[in-house]
PDB file of C-alpha atoms in Angstrom:
ATOM      1  CA  MET A  54     -49.843 -45.724  12.567  1.00 51.00           C
ATOM      2  CA  ILE A  55     -46.408 -45.721  14.219  1.00 52.00           C
ATOM      3  CA  LYS A  56     -44.801 -46.331  10.818  1.00 51.00           C
ATOM      4  CA  TYR A  57     -46.639 -43.380   9.282  1.00 53.00           C
ATOM      5  CA  ALA A  58     -45.752 -41.162  12.259  1.00 52.00           C
ATOM      6  CA  ILE A  59     -42.037 -42.008  11.893  1.00 52.00           C
ATOM      7  CA  GLU A  60     -42.173 -41.336   8.159  1.00 58.00           C
ATOM      8  CA  ALA A  61     -43.878 -37.995   8.795  1.00 53.00           C
ATOM      9  CA  CYS A  62     -41.210 -37.039  11.339  1.00 49.00           C
ATOM     10  CA  LEU A  63     -38.450 -38.006   8.933  1.00 49.00           C
ATOM     11  CA  ILE A  64     -40.031 -35.945   6.145  1.00 51.00           C
ATOM     12  CA  LEU A  65     -40.410 -32.986   8.514  1.00 52.00           C
ATOM     13  CA  LEU A  66     -36.773 -33.329   9.662  1.00 49.00           C
ATOM     14  CA  LEU A  67     -35.518 -33.586   6.080  1.00 48.00           C
ATOM     15  CA  THR A  68     -37.573 -30.554   5.055  1.00 53.00           C
ATOM     16  CA  THR A  69     -36.198 -28.573   8.000  1.00 51.00           C
ATOM     17  CA  LEU A  70     -32.598 -29.528   7.161  1.00 48.00           C
ATOM     18  CA  ILE A  71     -33.052 -28.541   3.520  1.00 51.00           C
ATOM     19  CA  SER A  72     -34.693 -25.280   4.548  1.00 54.00           C
ATOM     20  CA  CYS A  73     -31.848 -24.497   6.983  1.00 51.00           C
ATOM     21  CA  GLY A  74     -29.280 -25.396   4.335  1.00 56.00           C
ATOM     22  CA  GLU A  75     -30.912 -23.147   1.778  1.00 56.00           C
ATOM     23  CA  ARG A  76     -31.180 -20.334   4.344  1.00 57.00           C
ATOM     24  CA  ASN A  77     -27.499 -20.664   5.318  1.00 54.00           C
ATOM     25  CA  LYS A  78     -26.534 -20.770   1.646  1.00 52.00           C
ATOM     26  CA  SER A  79     -28.629 -17.659   1.059  1.00 51.00           C
ATOM     27  CA  VAL A  80     -26.866 -15.868   3.941  1.00 43.00           C
ATOM     28  CA  GLU A  81     -23.449 -16.920   2.632  1.00 46.00           C
ATOM     29  CA  GLU A  82     -24.312 -15.718  -0.867  1.00 48.00           C
ATOM     30  CA  SER A  83     -25.615 -12.434   0.554  1.00 44.00           C
ATOM     31  CA  ASN A  84     -22.413 -11.916   2.533  1.00 45.00           C
ATOM     32  CA  LYS A  85     -20.383 -12.703  -0.559  1.00 50.00           C
ATOM     33  CA  ILE A  86     -22.328 -10.133  -2.556  1.00 56.00           C
ATOM     34  CA  ASN A  87     -21.714  -7.496   0.134  1.00 69.00           C
ATOM     35  CA  GLU A  88     -18.013  -8.313   0.366  1.00 77.00           C
ATOM     36  CA  PRO A  89     -15.948  -5.566  -1.316  1.00 89.00           C
ATOM     37  CA  GLU A  90     -14.258  -6.661  -4.529  1.00 97.00           C
ATOM     38  CA  TYR A  91     -10.694  -5.420  -4.792  1.00 98.00           C
ATOM     39  CA  ALA A  92      -8.086  -5.395  -7.499  1.00 98.00           C
ATOM     40  CA  ILE A  93      -4.390  -5.110  -6.693  1.00 98.00           C
ATOM     41  CA  ALA A  94      -2.400  -2.455  -8.523  1.00 98.00           C
ATOM     42  CA  TYR A  95       1.382  -2.745  -8.747  1.00 98.00           C
ATOM     43  CA  ASN A  96       4.398  -1.427 -10.641  1.00 98.00           C
ATOM     44  CA  VAL A  97       6.256  -3.378 -13.313  1.00 98.00           C
ATOM     45  CA  LEU A  98       9.582  -2.721 -14.994  1.00 98.00           C
ATOM     46  CA  TYR A  99       8.266  -3.375 -18.486  1.00 98.00           C
ATOM     47  CA  ASN A 100      11.402  -2.602 -20.495  1.00 98.00           C
ATOM     48  CA  ASP A 101      14.716  -2.141 -18.702  1.00 97.00           C
ATOM     49  CA  SER A 102      16.592  -0.784 -21.726  1.00 97.00           C
ATOM     50  CA  THR A 103      14.182   2.143 -22.128  1.00 97.00           C
ATOM     51  CA  ASP A 104      13.428   2.647 -18.415  1.00 97.00           C
ATOM     52  CA  ASN A 105       9.785   1.894 -19.136  1.00 98.00           C
ATOM     53  CA  TYR A 106       7.684   1.239 -16.026  1.00 98.00           C
ATOM     54  CA  GLU A 107       3.980   0.455 -16.236  1.00 98.00           C
ATOM     55  CA  VAL A 108       1.121   0.112 -13.776  1.00 98.00           C
ATOM     56  CA  PHE A 109      -0.571  -3.295 -13.782  1.00 98.00           C
ATOM     57  CA  THR A 110      -3.662  -4.533 -11.977  1.00 98.00           C
ATOM     58  CA  MET A 111      -4.858  -8.049 -11.209  1.00 98.00           C
ATOM     59  CA  ASN A 112      -7.608  -9.850  -9.340  1.00 98.00           C
ATOM     60  CA  MET A 113      -7.143 -11.041  -5.776  1.00 97.00           C
ATOM     61  CA  ASP A 114      -6.395 -14.563  -7.004  1.00 98.00           C
ATOM     62  CA  GLY A 115      -3.722 -13.331  -9.424  1.00 98.00           C
ATOM     63  CA  SER A 116      -5.875 -13.676 -12.534  1.00 98.00           C
ATOM     64  CA  GLY A 117      -6.751 -10.917 -14.986  1.00 98.00           C
ATOM     65  CA  LYS A 118      -3.359  -9.212 -15.070  1.00 98.00           C
ATOM     66  CA  GLN A 119      -3.443  -6.149 -17.303  1.00 98.00           C
ATOM     67  CA  ASN A 120      -1.218  -3.215 -18.188  1.00 98.00           C
ATOM     68  CA  ILE A 121      -3.452  -0.218 -17.487  1.00 98.00           C
ATOM     69  CA  THR A 122      -1.078   2.625 -18.439  1.00 98.00           C
ATOM     70  CA  ASN A 123       0.603   1.531 -21.689  1.00 97.00           C
ATOM     71  CA  LEU A 124       2.893   4.540 -21.954  1.00 97.00           C
ATOM     72  CA  SER A 125       6.511   4.788 -23.038  1.00 95.00           C
ATOM     73  CA  GLY A 126       7.967   6.411 -19.923  1.00 97.00           C
ATOM     74  CA  VAL A 127       7.764   5.896 -16.150  1.00 98.00           C
ATOM     75  CA  GLU A 128       4.434   5.322 -14.424  1.00 98.00           C
ATOM     76  CA  TRP A 129       4.247   4.308 -10.770  1.00 98.00           C
ATOM     77  CA  THR A 130       1.282   3.866  -8.448  1.00 98.00           C
ATOM     78  CA  TYR A 131       1.535   4.131  -4.673  1.00 96.00           C
ATOM     79  CA  TYR A 132      -1.983   4.883  -3.517  1.00 98.00           C
ATOM     80  CA  SER A 133      -5.677   4.286  -4.186  1.00 98.00           C
ATOM     81  CA  PHE A 134      -8.791   5.544  -2.446  1.00 98.00           C
ATOM     82  CA  LYS A 135     -11.846   3.379  -2.955  1.00 97.00           C
ATOM     83  CA  ASP A 136     -12.156   3.008  -6.770  1.00 97.00           C
ATOM     84  CA  LYS A 137      -9.771   5.865  -7.566  1.00 98.00           C
ATOM     85  CA  LEU A 138      -6.257   4.757  -8.455  1.00 98.00           C
ATOM     86  CA  TYR A 139      -3.547   7.434  -8.398  1.00 98.00           C
ATOM     87  CA  PHE A 140      -0.284   7.205 -10.313  1.00 98.00           C
ATOM     88  CA  ILE A 141       2.635   9.475 -11.119  1.00 98.00           C
ATOM     89  CA  SER A 142       3.814   9.774 -14.711  1.00 98.00           C
ATOM     90  CA  ASP A 143       6.458  11.570 -16.748  1.00 98.00           C
ATOM     91  CA  LYS A 144       4.391  11.531 -19.938  1.00 96.00           C
ATOM     92  CA  ASP A 145       4.415  14.796 -21.906  1.00 92.00           C
ATOM     93  CA  THR A 146       7.345  16.120 -19.864  1.00 95.00           C
ATOM     94  CA  CYS A 147      11.025  15.441 -19.095  1.00 96.00           C
ATOM     95  CA  HIS A 148      12.271  11.999 -18.065  1.00 96.00           C
ATOM     96  CA  ARG A 149      11.240  11.213 -14.464  1.00 97.00           C
ATOM     97  CA  CYS A 150       9.587  14.608 -14.047  1.00 97.00           C
ATOM     98  CA  PHE A 151       6.423  13.382 -12.354  1.00 98.00           C
ATOM     99  CA  PHE A 152       2.870  14.676 -12.228  1.00 98.00           C
ATOM    100  CA  LEU A 153      -0.139  13.084 -10.554  1.00 98.00           C
ATOM    101  CA  TYR A 154      -2.961  11.330 -12.431  1.00 98.00           C
ATOM    102  CA  GLU A 155      -6.167   9.534 -11.471  1.00 98.00           C
ATOM    103  CA  THR A 156      -7.816   6.519 -13.114  1.00 98.00           C
ATOM    104  CA  ASN A 157      -9.606   3.293 -12.112  1.00 98.00           C
ATOM    105  CA  PHE A 158      -8.483  -0.340 -11.930  1.00 98.00           C
ATOM    106  CA  LYS A 159      -8.955  -0.687 -15.692  1.00 98.00           C
ATOM    107  CA  GLY A 160      -6.959   2.437 -16.509  1.00 98.00           C
ATOM    108  CA  GLU A 161     -10.003   4.162 -17.981  1.00 98.00           C
ATOM    109  CA  ASN A 162     -10.243   7.926 -18.518  1.00 97.00           C
ATOM    110  CA  PRO A 163      -6.964   8.954 -16.839  1.00 97.00           C
ATOM    111  CA  LYS A 164      -6.911  12.598 -15.829  1.00 97.00           C
ATOM    112  CA  LYS A 165      -4.209  14.887 -14.515  1.00 98.00           C
ATOM    113  CA  ILE A 166      -4.813  16.019 -10.942  1.00 96.00           C
ATOM    114  CA  SER A 167      -2.242  18.752 -10.459  1.00 95.00           C
ATOM    115  CA  ASP A 168       0.461  20.841 -12.135  1.00 96.00           C
ATOM    116  CA  LEU A 169       2.629  20.341  -9.051  1.00 97.00           C
ATOM    117  CA  GLN A 170       5.750  18.371  -9.942  1.00 98.00           C
ATOM    118  CA  LEU A 171       6.121  15.479  -7.506  1.00 98.00           C
ATOM    119  CA  ALA A 172       8.911  13.425  -5.980  1.00 97.00           C
ATOM    120  CA  ASP A 173       8.902   9.634  -6.211  1.00 96.00           C
ATOM    121  CA  SER A 174       6.965   9.107  -2.982  1.00 97.00           C
ATOM    122  CA  TRP A 175       3.984   7.367  -1.443  1.00 98.00           C
ATOM    123  CA  MET A 176       0.987   9.496  -0.482  1.00 98.00           C
ATOM    124  CA  SER A 177      -2.337   9.281   1.373  1.00 98.00           C
ATOM    125  CA  SER A 178      -5.661  11.083   1.742  1.00 98.00           C
ATOM    126  CA  ARG A 179      -8.158  12.402   4.291  1.00 98.00           C
ATOM    127  CA  ASN A 180     -11.662  13.912   4.388  1.00 98.00           C
ATOM    128  CA  GLY A 181     -13.204  11.079   2.417  1.00 97.00           C
ATOM    129  CA  GLY A 182     -10.508  11.183  -0.244  1.00 97.00           C
ATOM    130  CA  GLN A 183     -11.057  14.886  -0.961  1.00 98.00           C
ATOM    131  CA  GLU A 184      -7.545  15.922   0.122  1.00 98.00           C
ATOM    132  CA  LEU A 185      -4.197  14.278  -0.635  1.00 98.00           C
ATOM    133  CA  ILE A 186      -0.860  14.775   1.078  1.00 98.00           C
ATOM    134  CA  VAL A 187       2.030  14.557  -1.398  1.00 98.00           C
ATOM    135  CA  GLU A 188       5.754  15.170  -1.561  1.00 98.00           C
ATOM    136  CA  PRO A 189       6.739  17.749  -4.196  1.00 98.00           C
ATOM    137  CA  ARG A 190       9.985  17.509  -6.100  1.00 96.00           C
ATOM    138  CA  ARG A 191      12.599  19.049  -3.829  1.00 92.00           C
ATOM    139  CA  LYS A 192      13.531  21.766  -6.324  1.00 92.00           C
ATOM    140  CA  VAL A 193       9.874  22.849  -6.211  1.00 94.00           C
ATOM    141  CA  ASP A 194       9.199  22.685  -2.458  1.00 94.00           C
ATOM    142  CA  SER A 195      10.936  21.055   0.505  1.00 93.00           C
ATOM    143  CA  ALA A 196       7.675  20.745   2.469  1.00 98.00           C
ATOM    144  CA  PHE A 197       4.830  18.282   2.138  1.00 98.00           C
ATOM    145  CA  GLN A 198       1.777  19.732   0.433  1.00 98.00           C
ATOM    146  CA  ILE A 199      -1.861  18.969   1.122  1.00 98.00           C
ATOM    147  CA  ILE A 200      -3.844  19.443  -2.084  1.00 98.00           C
ATOM    148  CA  ASN A 201      -7.489  18.876  -2.955  1.00 97.00           C
ATOM    149  CA  ILE A 202      -8.548  16.561  -5.776  1.00 95.00           C
ATOM    150  CA  ASN A 203      -8.633  19.543  -8.131  1.00 95.00           C
ATOM    151  CA  GLY A 204      -4.944  20.152  -7.478  1.00 95.00           C
ATOM    152  CA  SER A 205      -5.319  23.335  -5.417  1.00 97.00           C
ATOM    153  CA  LEU A 206      -3.033  23.884  -2.432  1.00 98.00           C
ATOM    154  CA  VAL A 207      -4.722  23.508   0.950  1.00 98.00           C
ATOM    155  CA  GLN A 208      -1.701  23.613   3.245  1.00 97.00           C
ATOM    156  CA  ARG A 209       2.061  23.125   3.450  1.00 98.00           C
ATOM    157  CA  LEU A 210       3.663  21.053   6.192  1.00 98.00           C
ATOM    158  CA  GLU A 211       7.256  21.721   7.234  1.00 98.00           C
ATOM    159  CA  THR A 212       8.643  18.800   9.233  1.00 98.00           C
ATOM    160  CA  GLY A 213      11.798  20.528  10.448  1.00 98.00           C
ATOM    161  CA  LEU A 214      14.003  17.676   9.219  1.00 98.00           C
ATOM    162  CA  PRO A 215      16.510  17.827   6.334  1.00 97.00           C
ATOM    163  CA  TYR A 216      14.800  14.844   4.671  1.00 98.00           C
ATOM    164  CA  SER A 217      11.084  13.915   4.698  1.00 98.00           C
ATOM    165  CA  ALA A 218       9.223  11.440   2.473  1.00 98.00           C
ATOM    166  CA  ASP A 219       6.229   9.097   2.198  1.00 98.00           C
ATOM    167  CA  PRO A 220       3.629  11.098   4.199  1.00 98.00           C
ATOM    168  CA  LEU A 221       0.722   9.206   5.764  1.00 98.00           C
ATOM    169  CA  PHE A 222      -2.340  10.788   7.364  1.00 98.00           C
ATOM    170  CA  VAL A 223      -3.251   9.291  10.763  1.00 98.00           C
ATOM    171  CA  ASN A 224      -5.662  10.152  13.586  1.00 97.00           C
ATOM    172  CA  ASN A 225      -8.440  11.280  11.253  1.00 96.00           C
ATOM    173  CA  GLY A 226      -6.057  13.395   9.206  1.00 97.00           C
ATOM    174  CA  ASN A 227      -4.917  15.488  12.171  1.00 97.00           C
ATOM    175  CA  GLN A 228      -1.363  14.114  12.204  1.00 98.00           C
ATOM    176  CA  VAL A 229       1.115  12.750   9.678  1.00 98.00           C
ATOM    177  CA  VAL A 230       3.550   9.846   9.952  1.00 98.00           C
ATOM    178  CA  PHE A 231       6.513  10.070   7.586  1.00 98.00           C
ATOM    179  CA  ARG A 232       9.958   8.699   6.839  1.00 98.00           C
ATOM    180  CA  GLY A 233      12.593  11.166   7.975  1.00 98.00           C
ATOM    181  CA  GLY A 234      16.361  11.581   7.919  1.00 98.00           C
ATOM    182  CA  MET A 235      18.803  13.784   9.797  1.00 97.00           C
ATOM    183  CA  THR A 236      20.699  14.663   6.600  1.00 97.00           C
ATOM    184  CA  LYS A 237      19.390  15.521   3.118  1.00 95.00           C
ATOM    185  CA  SER A 238      20.134  12.077   1.679  1.00 95.00           C
ATOM    186  CA  LYS A 239      21.563   8.656   2.453  1.00 95.00           C
ATOM    187  CA  LEU A 240      24.725   9.755   0.659  1.00 94.00           C
ATOM    188  CA  ILE A 241      25.509  12.088   3.554  1.00 96.00           C
ATOM    189  CA  GLU A 242      26.797  10.630   6.812  1.00 95.00           C
ATOM    190  CA  GLY A 243      24.378  10.647   9.731  1.00 95.00           C
ATOM    191  CA  PHE A 244      21.145  10.093   7.791  1.00 97.00           C
ATOM    192  CA  ASN A 245      19.715   7.927  10.619  1.00 96.00           C
ATOM    193  CA  GLU A 246      16.439   7.008   8.938  1.00 97.00           C
ATOM    194  CA  ALA A 247      13.356   6.603  11.154  1.00 98.00           C
ATOM    195  CA  LEU A 248       9.601   7.086  11.181  1.00 98.00           C
ATOM    196  CA  TYR A 249       8.225  10.230  12.801  1.00 98.00           C
ATOM    197  CA  ILE A 250       4.804  11.584  13.685  1.00 98.00           C
ATOM    198  CA  ILE A 251       3.956  15.281  13.573  1.00 98.00           C
ATOM    199  CA  ASP A 252       0.974  17.607  13.977  1.00 98.00           C
ATOM    200  CA  LEU A 253      -0.315  19.402  10.898  1.00 97.00           C
ATOM    201  CA  ASP A 254       1.028  22.738  12.181  1.00 96.00           C
ATOM    202  CA  GLY A 255       4.541  21.270  12.307  1.00 97.00           C
ATOM    203  CA  ASN A 256       4.615  20.981  16.105  1.00 98.00           C
ATOM    204  CA  ASN A 257       5.100  17.987  18.414  1.00 98.00           C
ATOM    205  CA  ARG A 258       7.326  15.995  16.083  1.00 98.00           C
ATOM    206  CA  LYS A 259       8.200  12.663  17.675  1.00 98.00           C
ATOM    207  CA  GLN A 260      10.420   9.805  16.548  1.00 98.00           C
ATOM    208  CA  LEU A 261       8.461   6.528  16.491  1.00 98.00           C
ATOM    209  CA  THR A 262      10.960   3.870  15.354  1.00 98.00           C
ATOM    210  CA  HIS A 263      14.425   3.131  16.651  1.00 97.00           C
ATOM    211  CA  TYR A 264      16.741   0.902  14.649  1.00 97.00           C
ATOM    212  CA  PRO A 265      18.736  -1.617  16.751  1.00 97.00           C
ATOM    213  CA  GLU A 266      22.035   0.043  17.694  1.00 94.00           C
ATOM    214  CA  ASN A 267      24.209  -3.013  17.081  1.00 95.00           C
ATOM    215  CA  ASP A 268      22.631  -4.012  13.757  1.00 96.00           C
ATOM    216  CA  THR A 269      24.697  -2.916  10.747  1.00 96.00           C
ATOM    217  CA  THR A 270      23.057  -5.112   8.090  1.00 96.00           C
ATOM    218  CA  ALA A 271      20.980  -2.324   6.506  1.00 97.00           C
ATOM    219  CA  GLY A 272      24.241  -0.673   5.471  1.00 94.00           C
ATOM    220  CA  LYS A 273      24.227   2.828   4.062  1.00 93.00           C
ATOM    221  CA  PHE A 274      21.416   2.444   1.542  1.00 95.00           C
ATOM    222  CA  GLY A 275      19.097  -0.252   2.932  1.00 96.00           C
ATOM    223  CA  TYR A 276      15.828   0.751   4.578  1.00 97.00           C
ATOM    224  CA  LYS A 277      16.009   1.062   8.336  1.00 98.00           C
ATOM    225  CA  ALA A 278      12.430   2.327   8.325  1.00 98.00           C
ATOM    226  CA  GLY A 279      10.610   2.136   5.010  1.00 98.00           C
ATOM    227  CA  THR A 280       7.289   3.569   3.882  1.00 98.00           C
ATOM    228  CA  PRO A 281       4.708   3.659   6.714  1.00 98.00           C
ATOM    229  CA  LYS A 282       1.275   2.077   6.243  1.00 98.00           C
ATOM    230  CA  LEU A 283      -1.626   2.246   8.712  1.00 98.00           C
ATOM    231  CA  HIS A 284      -3.603  -0.877   9.558  1.00 98.00           C
ATOM    232  CA  PRO A 285      -7.183   0.382   9.090  1.00 97.00           C
ATOM    233  CA  THR A 286      -8.783  -1.438  12.033  1.00 96.00           C
ATOM    234  CA  GLU A 287      -5.956  -2.296  14.447  1.00 97.00           C
ATOM    235  CA  ASN A 288      -4.472   1.206  14.223  1.00 95.00           C
ATOM    236  CA  PHE A 289      -0.735   0.410  14.127  1.00 98.00           C
ATOM    237  CA  ILE A 290       1.906   1.456  11.618  1.00 98.00           C
ATOM    238  CA  SER A 291       3.667  -1.186   9.528  1.00 98.00           C
ATOM    239  CA  TYR A 292       6.937  -0.645   7.681  1.00 98.00           C
ATOM    240  CA  GLN A 293       9.797  -2.564   6.100  1.00 98.00           C
ATOM    241  CA  SER A 294      13.213  -2.703   7.744  1.00 98.00           C
ATOM    242  CA  LYS A 295      16.379  -4.643   7.036  1.00 98.00           C
ATOM    243  CA  GLN A 296      17.386  -6.224  10.300  1.00 98.00           C
ATOM    244  CA  ASN A 297      19.587  -9.249  10.961  1.00 96.00           C
ATOM    245  CA  GLY A 298      20.438  -9.338   7.251  1.00 96.00           C
ATOM    246  CA  LYS A 299      16.846  -9.658   5.988  1.00 97.00           C
ATOM    247  CA  TYR A 300      14.025  -7.315   5.000  1.00 98.00           C
ATOM    248  CA  SER A 301      10.914  -7.969   7.086  1.00 98.00           C
ATOM    249  CA  LEU A 302       7.803  -6.088   8.070  1.00 98.00           C
ATOM    250  CA  TYR A 303       7.749  -4.448  11.482  1.00 98.00           C
ATOM    251  CA  ALA A 304       5.110  -2.487  13.368  1.00 98.00           C
ATOM    252  CA  VAL A 305       4.930   0.401  15.812  1.00 98.00           C
ATOM    253  CA  THR A 306       2.069   1.976  17.739  1.00 98.00           C
ATOM    254  CA  LEU A 307       1.110   5.553  16.988  1.00 98.00           C
ATOM    255  CA  ASP A 308       2.545   6.731  20.297  1.00 97.00           C
ATOM    256  CA  GLY A 309       5.798   4.824  19.735  1.00 97.00           C
ATOM    257  CA  SER A 310       5.414   2.866  22.972  1.00 97.00           C
ATOM    258  CA  LYS A 311       5.580  -0.559  21.299  1.00 97.00           C
ATOM    259  CA  GLN A 312       7.650  -1.766  18.349  1.00 97.00           C
ATOM    260  CA  TRP A 313       7.620  -5.361  17.096  1.00 98.00           C
ATOM    261  CA  LYS A 314       8.322  -7.743  14.201  1.00 98.00           C
ATOM    262  CA  LEU A 315       5.071  -8.159  12.315  1.00 98.00           C
ATOM    263  CA  THR A 316       5.528 -11.109   9.922  1.00 96.00           C
ATOM    264  CA  GLU A 317       7.533 -14.324   9.678  1.00 93.00           C
ATOM    265  CA  ASN A 318       7.809 -14.986   5.946  1.00 94.00           C
ATOM    266  CA  GLN A 319      10.967 -16.625   4.616  1.00 94.00           C
ATOM    267  CA  GLU A 320      11.224 -14.224   1.682  1.00 97.00           C
ATOM    268  CA  ASN A 321      12.385 -10.648   1.996  1.00 98.00           C
ATOM    269  CA  GLU A 322       9.440  -8.283   2.393  1.00 98.00           C
ATOM    270  CA  GLY A 323       9.259  -4.734   1.112  1.00 98.00           C
ATOM    271  CA  TRP A 324       6.592  -2.239   0.102  1.00 98.00           C
ATOM    272  CA  HIS A 325       3.112  -3.350   1.078  1.00 98.00           C
ATOM    273  CA  ASP A 326      -0.499  -2.279   1.559  1.00 98.00           C
ATOM    274  CA  TRP A 327      -3.500  -3.175   3.727  1.00 98.00           C
ATOM    275  CA  SER A 328      -6.920  -3.730   2.229  1.00 98.00           C
ATOM    276  CA  PRO A 329      -9.366  -1.065   3.466  1.00 97.00           C
ATOM    277  CA  ASP A 330     -11.161  -3.664   5.615  1.00 97.00           C
ATOM    278  CA  GLY A 331      -7.878  -4.797   7.188  1.00 97.00           C
ATOM    279  CA  LYS A 332      -8.374  -8.427   6.172  1.00 98.00           C
ATOM    280  CA  TRP A 333      -5.620  -8.656   3.539  1.00 98.00           C
ATOM    281  CA  LEU A 334      -1.983  -7.667   3.285  1.00 98.00           C
ATOM    282  CA  ALA A 335      -0.360  -7.343  -0.148  1.00 98.00           C
ATOM    283  CA  ILE A 336       3.428  -7.604   0.079  1.00 98.00           C
ATOM    284  CA  GLU A 337       6.337  -7.206  -2.288  1.00 98.00           C
ATOM    285  CA  LEU A 338       8.464 -10.386  -1.898  1.00 98.00           C
ATOM    286  CA  PHE A 339      12.016 -10.872  -3.161  1.00 98.00           C
ATOM    287  CA  ASP A 340      15.130 -13.011  -2.779  1.00 97.00           C
ATOM    288  CA  ASN A 341      18.327 -11.945  -1.022  1.00 96.00           C
ATOM    289  CA  ASP A 342      20.041 -10.920  -4.254  1.00 96.00           C
ATOM    290  CA  GLN A 343      16.926  -9.068  -5.451  1.00 96.00           C
ATOM    291  CA  THR A 344      16.908 -10.981  -8.737  1.00 97.00           C
ATOM    292  CA  GLN A 345      13.121 -11.575  -8.721  1.00 98.00           C
ATOM    293  CA  PHE A 346      10.289  -9.557  -7.186  1.00 98.00           C
ATOM    294  CA  HIS A 347       6.800 -10.949  -6.656  1.00 98.00           C
ATOM    295  CA  ILE A 348       3.514  -9.733  -5.211  1.00 98.00           C
ATOM    296  CA  GLY A 349       2.171 -11.907  -2.415  1.00 98.00           C
ATOM    297  CA  LEU A 350      -1.226 -11.775  -0.711  1.00 98.00           C
ATOM    298  CA  MET A 351      -1.580 -12.669   2.973  1.00 98.00           C
ATOM    299  CA  ASN A 352      -4.805 -13.483   4.784  1.00 98.00           C
ATOM    300  CA  TRP A 353      -4.236 -11.431   7.927  1.00 98.00           C
ATOM    301  CA  LYS A 354      -6.373 -13.716  10.109  1.00 97.00           C
ATOM    302  CA  THR A 355      -4.856 -17.054   9.092  1.00 97.00           C
ATOM    303  CA  LYS A 356      -1.422 -15.688   8.018  1.00 97.00           C
ATOM    304  CA  GLU A 357      -1.623 -17.842   4.886  1.00 97.00           C
ATOM    305  CA  ILE A 358       0.200 -16.241   1.966  1.00 97.00           C
ATOM    306  CA  LYS A 359      -0.046 -16.841  -1.765  1.00 98.00           C
ATOM    307  CA  VAL A 360       2.280 -15.553  -4.498  1.00 98.00           C
ATOM    308  CA  LEU A 361       0.140 -13.968  -7.219  1.00 98.00           C
ATOM    309  CA  THR A 362       2.725 -13.127  -9.882  1.00 98.00           C
ATOM    310  CA  ASP A 363       4.929 -15.221 -12.166  1.00 98.00           C
ATOM    311  CA  THR A 364       8.374 -14.587 -13.647  1.00 98.00           C
ATOM    312  CA  SER A 365       7.208 -12.756 -16.759  1.00 97.00           C
ATOM    313  CA  PHE A 366       8.791  -9.630 -15.267  1.00 98.00           C
ATOM    314  CA  GLN A 367      11.695  -9.280 -12.851  1.00 98.00           C
ATOM    315  CA  TYR A 368      10.471  -6.225 -10.953  1.00 98.00           C
ATOM    316  CA  GLN A 369       6.863  -6.366  -9.714  1.00 98.00           C
ATOM    317  CA  GLN A 370       6.558  -3.999  -6.781  1.00 98.00           C
ATOM    318  CA  SER A 371       4.573  -1.565  -4.618  1.00 98.00           C
ATOM    319  CA  PRO A 372       1.140  -3.208  -4.396  1.00 98.00           C
ATOM    320  CA  ASN A 373      -1.934  -1.262  -3.374  1.00 98.00           C
ATOM    321  CA  PHE A 374      -5.625  -2.168  -3.187  1.00 98.00           C
ATOM    322  CA  VAL A 375      -8.238  -0.477  -5.354  1.00 98.00           C
ATOM    323  CA  LEU A 376     -11.977  -1.142  -5.319  1.00 98.00           C
ATOM    324  CA  LYS A 377     -13.322  -2.392  -8.626  1.00 97.00           C
ATOM    325  CA  MET A 378     -16.445  -0.276  -8.173  1.00 82.00           C
ATOM    326  CA  THR A 379     -18.264   1.730  -5.557  1.00 61.00           C
ATOM    327  CA  ASN A 380     -21.947   2.465  -5.024  1.00 55.00           C
ATOM    328  CA  GLU A 381     -21.173   5.963  -3.783  1.00 48.00           C
TER     329      GLU A 381
END
């Protein structure tokens, strides 16, 4: 009887373990199914002799690389919202005269968003992706413009600075962080690049970043404060800056009270993007002489980073995350 009782207990224990294992596996598979599936879009210098830039996308593991624009001129992407990928293009117009287009991660059914000629600048959106803030070409307008997804003007934003670029909505779209300069370009003495925050009515402009006074390594043309990006869950601004002779990513709070070095990668770090869930950081990586640019992907929790690109192309830059599909 004791033997049979032990065998019964062992069978019951084994059945329980199998059941628990299957249940845990089921939970893991369910979580995996619910996990958003992203592609990474990035810009590639496809043919240097003809100034041909293309937009590529790839999977999060670096597989499935594809040219999704396949045009003869200049196409650059700087922003996506959910499954909508936005890119600027000079197709059907003069060289580097840019207009805004929308597509998906496969490059399907591209459509022109606006007849507003744009500058080469990053952008962002608010109101569930229904409104974009963009930088027009300076000959067209010196102010940022907020447009809807049909291309109609919603509002202009004058920053009050001679130079303004790379606008980023923050605080639920009620304020904008941007890269500003005290002269019209880096060619003019006193540019003093920094990140600023401003209300949508143009009031309460405040300087957020302050470049180290004794650091001269950025020189005249290096970024002291590059394109701002908002961490979606931790609510700080990240940006590239050349300090101590190397480009790294830095961060600043939205009130400017804290500024710190964000990453510790050996490579130079440039344009970058956060996944919408805040778990991943895609970074442009390059050597000191800027002879080879790669796209790297960092797990923000573990800080592990993996290079996703190879040396098929020299310039592979400006990554941004785009959802492969959405249920909405």
